[in-house]
Amino acid sequence: AARFRMGAKPVSLHSMLAGMLTGNDSWFLITLFTCQLLAVLLVRLPHWLQMSIALAASFVVPDSGITILYAPFQYLPLVVAGIWFSGERLHLLMRIPKAWSWLGFAILAILQWTLIYRLGPVTRWDRAPLGLTGIAMLLLFAQAIRSSVPDHILRSYGEASLAIFLISP
């Protein structure tokens, strides 16, 4: 499948082992797994302390060039926010009228676009706020299109996309 990807490199045993050991290949699954392990350590703490620790780690842990040593800390605030979003809160979100969902989505989309346009590429300093507002934006968008034709199309596309990701090399 390498020929279908941008920037494909020749595969060798050495590059494959190095990529697996550093976490630079398949970084997403390794990062998600490590974030989940870190979240298990934080889950019994008060919410404010969970996020304080996650944010501090995301700002303090240096970029070592080895993905598994720093990327989980960069994304930990987003996982902690996900811990807070229980089924009960999901039901509260579903009660928001569609018009308010569209308005909230539009405001956050404009905010995201403006910040990224002005600040440039995402860095460790703005990853958490942009990620958290991006998640809120997408939740509002999902509520706004709930039970519509685009909702069904996007659900099918997402399920197929996940399946393709999981079976890819």
Short mmCIF file of C-alpha atoms in Angstrom, two decimals, residues 9-135:
data_model
loop_
_atom_site.label_atom_id
_atom_site.label_comp_id
_atom_site.label_asym_id
_atom_site.label_seq_id
_atom_site.Cartn_x
_atom_site.Cartn_y
_atom_site.Cartn_z
CA LYS A 9 9.61 5.31 1.82
CA PRO A 10 11.11 1.95 0.91
CA VAL A 11 10.23 -0.57 3.59
CA SER A 12 13.09 -2.42 5.24
CA LEU A 13 13.29 -4.54 8.36
CA HIS A 14 15.41 -1.86 10.04
CA SER A 15 12.99 1.00 9.25
CA MET A 16 10.00 -1.10 10.29
CA LEU A 17 11.55 -2.04 13.66
CA ALA A 18 12.75 1.53 14.29
CA GLY A 19 9.27 2.88 13.49
CA MET A 20 7.64 0.41 15.86
CA LEU A 21 10.09 1.07 18.70
CA THR A 22 9.86 4.86 18.47
CA GLY A 23 6.12 4.89 17.90
CA ASN A 24 6.57 7.02 14.79
CA ASP A 25 4.68 4.41 12.73
CA SER A 26 1.04 3.96 13.70
CA TRP A 27 1.50 6.81 16.18
CA PHE A 28 -2.24 7.29 16.67
CA LEU A 29 -3.03 3.90 18.22
CA ILE A 30 0.07 3.95 20.43
CA THR A 31 -0.71 7.50 21.55
CA LEU A 32 -4.35 6.67 22.26
CA PHE A 33 -3.38 3.55 24.24
CA THR A 34 -0.83 5.47 26.32
CA CYS A 35 -3.32 8.31 26.90
CA GLN A 36 -5.84 5.77 28.18
CA LEU A 37 -3.25 4.36 30.59
CA LEU A 38 -2.44 7.86 31.86
CA ALA A 39 -6.16 8.63 32.19
CA VAL A 40 -6.63 5.56 34.40
CA LEU A 41 -4.11 7.12 36.79
CA LEU A 42 -6.04 10.41 36.83
CA VAL A 43 -9.66 9.23 36.84
CA ARG A 44 -10.17 9.27 40.63
CA LEU A 45 -8.86 12.81 41.02
CA PRO A 46 -11.16 15.86 40.99
CA HIS A 47 -11.88 17.15 37.47
CA TRP A 48 -9.97 20.41 37.94
CA LEU A 49 -6.88 18.48 39.08
CA GLN A 50 -7.15 16.01 36.19
CA MET A 51 -7.13 18.83 33.64
CA SER A 52 -4.43 20.78 35.49
CA ILE A 53 -2.11 17.78 35.43
CA ALA A 54 -2.94 17.02 31.78
CA LEU A 55 -2.32 20.62 30.68
CA ALA A 56 0.88 20.89 32.71
CA ALA A 57 2.18 17.67 31.16
CA SER A 58 1.27 18.84 27.65
CA PHE A 59 3.29 22.03 28.15
CA VAL A 60 6.23 20.59 30.12
CA VAL A 61 7.08 17.25 28.47
CA PRO A 62 9.55 18.12 25.69
CA ASP A 63 9.30 16.97 22.08
CA SER A 64 11.96 14.27 22.03
CA GLY A 65 11.42 13.19 18.43
CA ILE A 66 10.26 9.80 19.73
CA THR A 67 6.49 9.86 19.45
CA ILE A 68 5.66 7.51 22.32
CA LEU A 69 7.64 9.67 24.76
CA TYR A 70 5.85 12.97 24.15
CA ALA A 71 2.71 12.66 21.95
CA PRO A 72 0.52 11.06 24.64
CA PHE A 73 1.10 14.08 26.87
CA GLN A 74 0.19 16.45 24.02
CA TYR A 75 -3.21 14.79 23.60
CA LEU A 76 -3.93 13.94 27.26
CA PRO A 77 -6.08 17.08 27.86
CA LEU A 78 -8.40 15.94 25.07
CA VAL A 79 -8.74 12.46 26.59
CA VAL A 80 -9.39 13.96 30.04
CA ALA A 81 -12.15 16.13 28.53
CA GLY A 82 -13.59 12.96 26.98
CA ILE A 83 -13.68 11.32 30.41
CA TRP A 84 -15.90 14.14 31.63
CA PHE A 85 -18.36 13.69 28.78
CA SER A 86 -20.60 10.98 30.20
CA GLY A 87 -23.81 9.57 28.80
CA GLU A 88 -25.80 11.99 30.96
CA ARG A 89 -24.03 14.96 29.40
CA LEU A 90 -24.66 13.50 25.95
CA HIS A 91 -28.38 13.51 26.68
CA LEU A 92 -28.13 17.17 27.74
CA LEU A 93 -26.46 17.94 24.42
CA MET A 94 -29.29 16.22 22.56
CA ARG A 95 -31.76 18.64 24.17
CA ILE A 96 -30.14 21.69 22.57
CA PRO A 97 -32.39 23.02 19.80
CA LYS A 98 -30.96 22.61 16.30
CA ALA A 99 -30.88 26.37 15.72
CA TRP A 100 -28.70 26.87 18.82
CA SER A 101 -26.49 23.97 17.73
CA TRP A 102 -25.96 25.60 14.33
CA LEU A 103 -25.21 28.94 15.98
CA GLY A 104 -22.70 27.42 18.41
CA PHE A 105 -21.09 25.44 15.61
CA ALA A 106 -20.78 28.56 13.43
CA ILE A 107 -19.25 30.65 16.22
CA LEU A 108 -16.71 27.96 17.09
CA ALA A 109 -15.90 27.29 13.42
CA ILE A 110 -15.21 31.01 12.85
CA LEU A 111 -13.09 31.06 16.03
CA GLN A 112 -11.13 28.00 14.89
CA TRP A 113 -10.56 29.37 11.41
CA THR A 114 -9.51 32.79 12.74
CA LEU A 115 -7.07 31.38 15.28
CA ILE A 116 -5.47 28.95 12.86
CA TYR A 117 -5.28 31.64 10.15
CA ARG A 118 -3.65 34.12 12.54
CA LEU A 119 -1.41 31.73 14.51
CA GLY A 120 -0.38 29.39 11.72
CA PRO A 121 0.29 25.68 12.25
CA VAL A 122 -0.89 24.14 15.51
CA THR A 123 1.80 24.04 18.21
CA ARG A 124 2.02 22.50 21.64
CA TRP A 125 0.83 25.81 23.14
CA ASP A 126 -2.44 26.00 21.24
CA ARG A 127 -3.18 22.30 20.63
CA ALA A 128 -5.30 21.87 23.79
CA PRO A 129 -7.55 24.95 23.37
CA LEU A 130 -7.96 24.36 19.64
CA GLY A 131 -8.61 20.67 20.21
CA LEU A 132 -11.17 21.27 22.94
CA THR A 133 -13.05 23.93 20.98
CA GLY A 134 -12.85 21.69 17.90
CA ILE A 135 -14.43 18.83 19.80
#
